[in-house]
Amino acid sequence: MWSLHCSVCTYSQPDGTKLASLCPDCSQPLLVRYAAPVPKSAITGDASLWRYGAALPLLAGERAVTLGEGMTPLIELPHLAAEIGVRRLWVKDEGINPTASFKARGLMMAVTRAKALGLSGVCVPTAGNAGIALAAYAAAAGLPCRIYAPETTPPPILGSIRAFGADLQLLPGHIGDAGKATLTFARESGFFNVATVREPYRVEGMKTMGYEVAEQLGWRLPDAIVYPTGGGEGTIGIWKAIGEMLDWGWLPRETPRPRMIIAQAAGCSPLVRAFRAGEEKATPWEDPTTHASGLRVPGPLGDRLTLRTLRESGGEAEAVSEDAIRSGTFLLASKSGIDAAPEGGAALEAARQLVAAGRLSRDAEVVVFNTGSGASYRW
Amino acid sequence: MWSLHCSVCTYSQPDGTKLASLCPDCSQPLLVRYAAPVPKSAITGDASLWRYGAALPLLAGERAVTLGEGMTPLIELPHLAAEIGVRRLWVKDEGINPTASFKARGLMMAVTRAKALGLSGVCVPTAGNAGIALAAYAAAAGLPCRIYAPETTPPPILGSIRAFGADLQLLPGHIGDAGKATLTFARESGFFNVATVREPYRVEGMKTMGYEVAEQLGWRLPDAIVYPTGGGEGTIGIWKAIGEMLDWGWLPRETPRPRMIIAQAAGCSPLVRAFRAGEEKATPWEDPTTHASGLRVPGPLGDRLTLRTLRESGGEAEAVSEDAIRSGTFLLASKSGIDAAPEGGAALEAARQLVAAGRLSRDAEVVVFNTGSGASYRW
């Protein structure tokens, strides 16, 4: 059993099974809390994130809407470790997911809850990959689905959304503008708005990335995790998982937590700016511009939670130029065989820049996330 | 330990560790044979095809060149079973592989052998997905790589090949023309030509699809397997795996083998034509045309082995029109959330046509393969 708790104020909703969105008291994100520790022995042999199903918000008798998401490869790259100047480097390749990005994990969970609760439809604003994921899982669930996306979203991503039969609405502007349209539509239609951290379920799917890193490293943690960050749910989810694994005894209690490091595009880096300025929340970025469309999120709702994660973990935040994103993406793909997305290239370059600046130790063992597939950016 | 045996004549090469291509006596494909049964207990807990590593041609001390391929989702689709008229239907989603297709399995194995044997480079002709896979695994191995592709290959596929830093050569014509250019280049350069069934390793990677279907169904077999077929290596590999599982006791010896069914495009169906005419080999198709680029293989070298598989299994061969491929692809994606490639759409429609024609039982349990990702066809 689980309950819901505000990430900022003291609000809680004891019956986790009722539909939830933002905190009714302070409008900040809610998070799921489990009543009892989930034992490590509850992990199953599944070759998907459902091996951690006991730690996900699903009730007895409910069926997951699954496409086999998760348990993505974690690949060690000694040559690239030498190239960027750290002791060991792994890339977690989230492109090897249904819908070709990490978004599958979270949208699976949101659609599973929507289906279990008998909702009439789902909707989301997207910078790209979340739209593909919602469209796919809504198709799997047989739920009507509407997606709002900037008209500048890469055409292959728009094509994927349409391929799943979703109702795709293109808008001028950025994901923030799409978010406003989604809010209005959700209010009028009764569709469930599953925008990043506007509901507490996506983060639960996302956290499985943290479980997987620990298990794939042989139940230990790296020194640093570098995550390319738009809305923030990946970072928030992984940090939540680390806390749970320590609380629940999946890892020894004295295990040092990794430094959580976010990479953003120089053309849209509200979280880097806020982190460096010591702010608790981010001011929306003016005129966001980057070809890494997943990073084009000027005013993320998960700003407080992400910034808190960086501070609690002794982490870092680094912005990467468009040229460096391009060169990092090609470096990663051509030296590893991983089909790097621009977001993955940004994360690799952020690690390199931080090492060069002396803000990430050359002795560190580092996990870098490639959050999607490069194929989504080729046309 | 393993040895190599001609699939047609009596030639064998006792030392499987030496590089091999076609049979030196009759120019037909060689296949790998293992000296002793591989016990089911040798299967490990890996979330990749390396759980079956004991049944793959890798010697002690050799390292696989791996990107985490295999163990792709097998998804049951009751609504689509009803729609096409069979008792139960599963789709094996090979798009959830590194390089976004089933080709990852085979090219991983070929590149692993090439690297272990210290070869100077690798080359291949491709209708699309094999080129992405070779480029990626060559990058992972640090091996030079040349790819010959028809200039009509979908642009996203060409972009992926280039993203991995491969030397991409575009040619007029079809994969047969690319094959001739590859032969010449391999002779001049000493690069290893890993064209479909021209060497015996790719099929070994491919066969793991058969192991996975059996294990994911709870160690049993379906009544029929429908595979969209260009070069034939998927069908050949799965059939080999079924024989091995029965020989080695992974499945009870009396287990009925599934009917192997191939789907081809009506605009390029040399194997369907040969099967219906009762031929042992196929005559090259004139003017091959289909948007399902993986099926645009007019003169497959694996023709004898594929036709033999169909006959031994009491199988079928069915051609699907361009319109039916398009509608099948949309049906599959929009009703399942699987990002169907045109080849997957062709396989689904082939199953429907065979049921309607009374050549596939309405009582059958059927596994249909979606061999790649629809994303590779969007631009």
Short mmCIF file of N, CA and C in Angstrom, two decimals, chain A residues 126-129 152-154 157 175 290-297 342-343 376-377:
data_model
loop_
_atom_site.label_atom_id
_atom_site.label_comp_id
_atom_site.label_asym_id
_atom_site.label_seq_id
_atom_site.Cartn_x
_atom_site.Cartn_y
_atom_site.Cartn_z
N THR A 126 4.27 18.20 -24.69
CA THR A 126 5.52 17.47 -24.87
C THR A 126 6.54 18.30 -25.63
N ALA A 127 7.81 18.09 -25.28
CA ALA A 127 8.91 18.60 -26.09
C ALA A 127 9.33 17.52 -27.09
N GLY A 128 8.67 16.34 -27.06
CA GLY A 128 8.97 15.31 -28.03
C GLY A 128 8.72 13.90 -27.53
N ASN A 129 9.67 13.37 -26.77
CA ASN A 129 9.62 11.95 -26.43
C ASN A 129 8.46 11.57 -25.51
N THR A 152 7.81 23.13 -33.82
CA THR A 152 9.22 22.92 -34.14
C THR A 152 9.74 21.55 -33.69
N THR A 153 8.88 20.72 -33.11
CA THR A 153 9.30 19.38 -32.69
C THR A 153 9.82 18.60 -33.90
N PRO A 154 10.91 17.83 -33.75
CA PRO A 154 11.45 17.08 -34.90
C PRO A 154 10.37 16.23 -35.59
N ILE A 157 9.52 12.61 -34.63
CA ILE A 157 8.80 12.47 -33.37
C ILE A 157 7.31 12.70 -33.59
N ILE A 175 7.31 24.18 -24.98
CA ILE A 175 6.49 23.25 -24.20
C ILE A 175 5.65 23.98 -23.15
N THR A 290 17.35 25.21 -28.54
CA THR A 290 18.33 24.12 -28.64
C THR A 290 17.78 23.05 -29.57
N HIS A 291 18.70 22.36 -30.30
CA HIS A 291 18.25 21.26 -31.16
C HIS A 291 17.98 20.00 -30.33
N ALA A 292 18.45 19.97 -29.09
CA ALA A 292 18.15 18.83 -28.21
C ALA A 292 16.76 19.08 -27.64
N SER A 293 15.73 18.66 -28.38
CA SER A 293 14.38 19.15 -28.08
C SER A 293 13.91 18.76 -26.69
N GLY A 294 14.41 17.65 -26.16
CA GLY A 294 14.01 17.25 -24.81
C GLY A 294 14.51 18.20 -23.73
N LEU A 295 15.48 19.04 -24.09
CA LEU A 295 16.03 19.99 -23.11
C LEU A 295 15.39 21.37 -23.26
N ARG A 296 14.45 21.51 -24.17
CA ARG A 296 13.84 22.82 -24.41
C ARG A 296 12.62 22.99 -23.49
N VAL A 297 12.89 23.09 -22.21
CA VAL A 297 11.85 23.22 -21.19
C VAL A 297 12.21 24.45 -20.35
N PRO A 342 20.84 13.75 -28.96
CA PRO A 342 21.54 14.98 -28.56
C PRO A 342 21.59 15.15 -27.04
N GLU A 343 20.54 14.72 -26.36
CA GLU A 343 20.53 14.86 -24.90
C GLU A 343 21.65 14.03 -24.28
N SER A 376 15.40 9.49 -33.50
CA SER A 376 14.28 10.42 -33.42
C SER A 376 14.64 11.80 -33.94
N TYR A 377 15.93 12.03 -34.20
CA TYR A 377 16.39 13.36 -34.63
C TYR A 377 16.93 13.36 -36.05
#
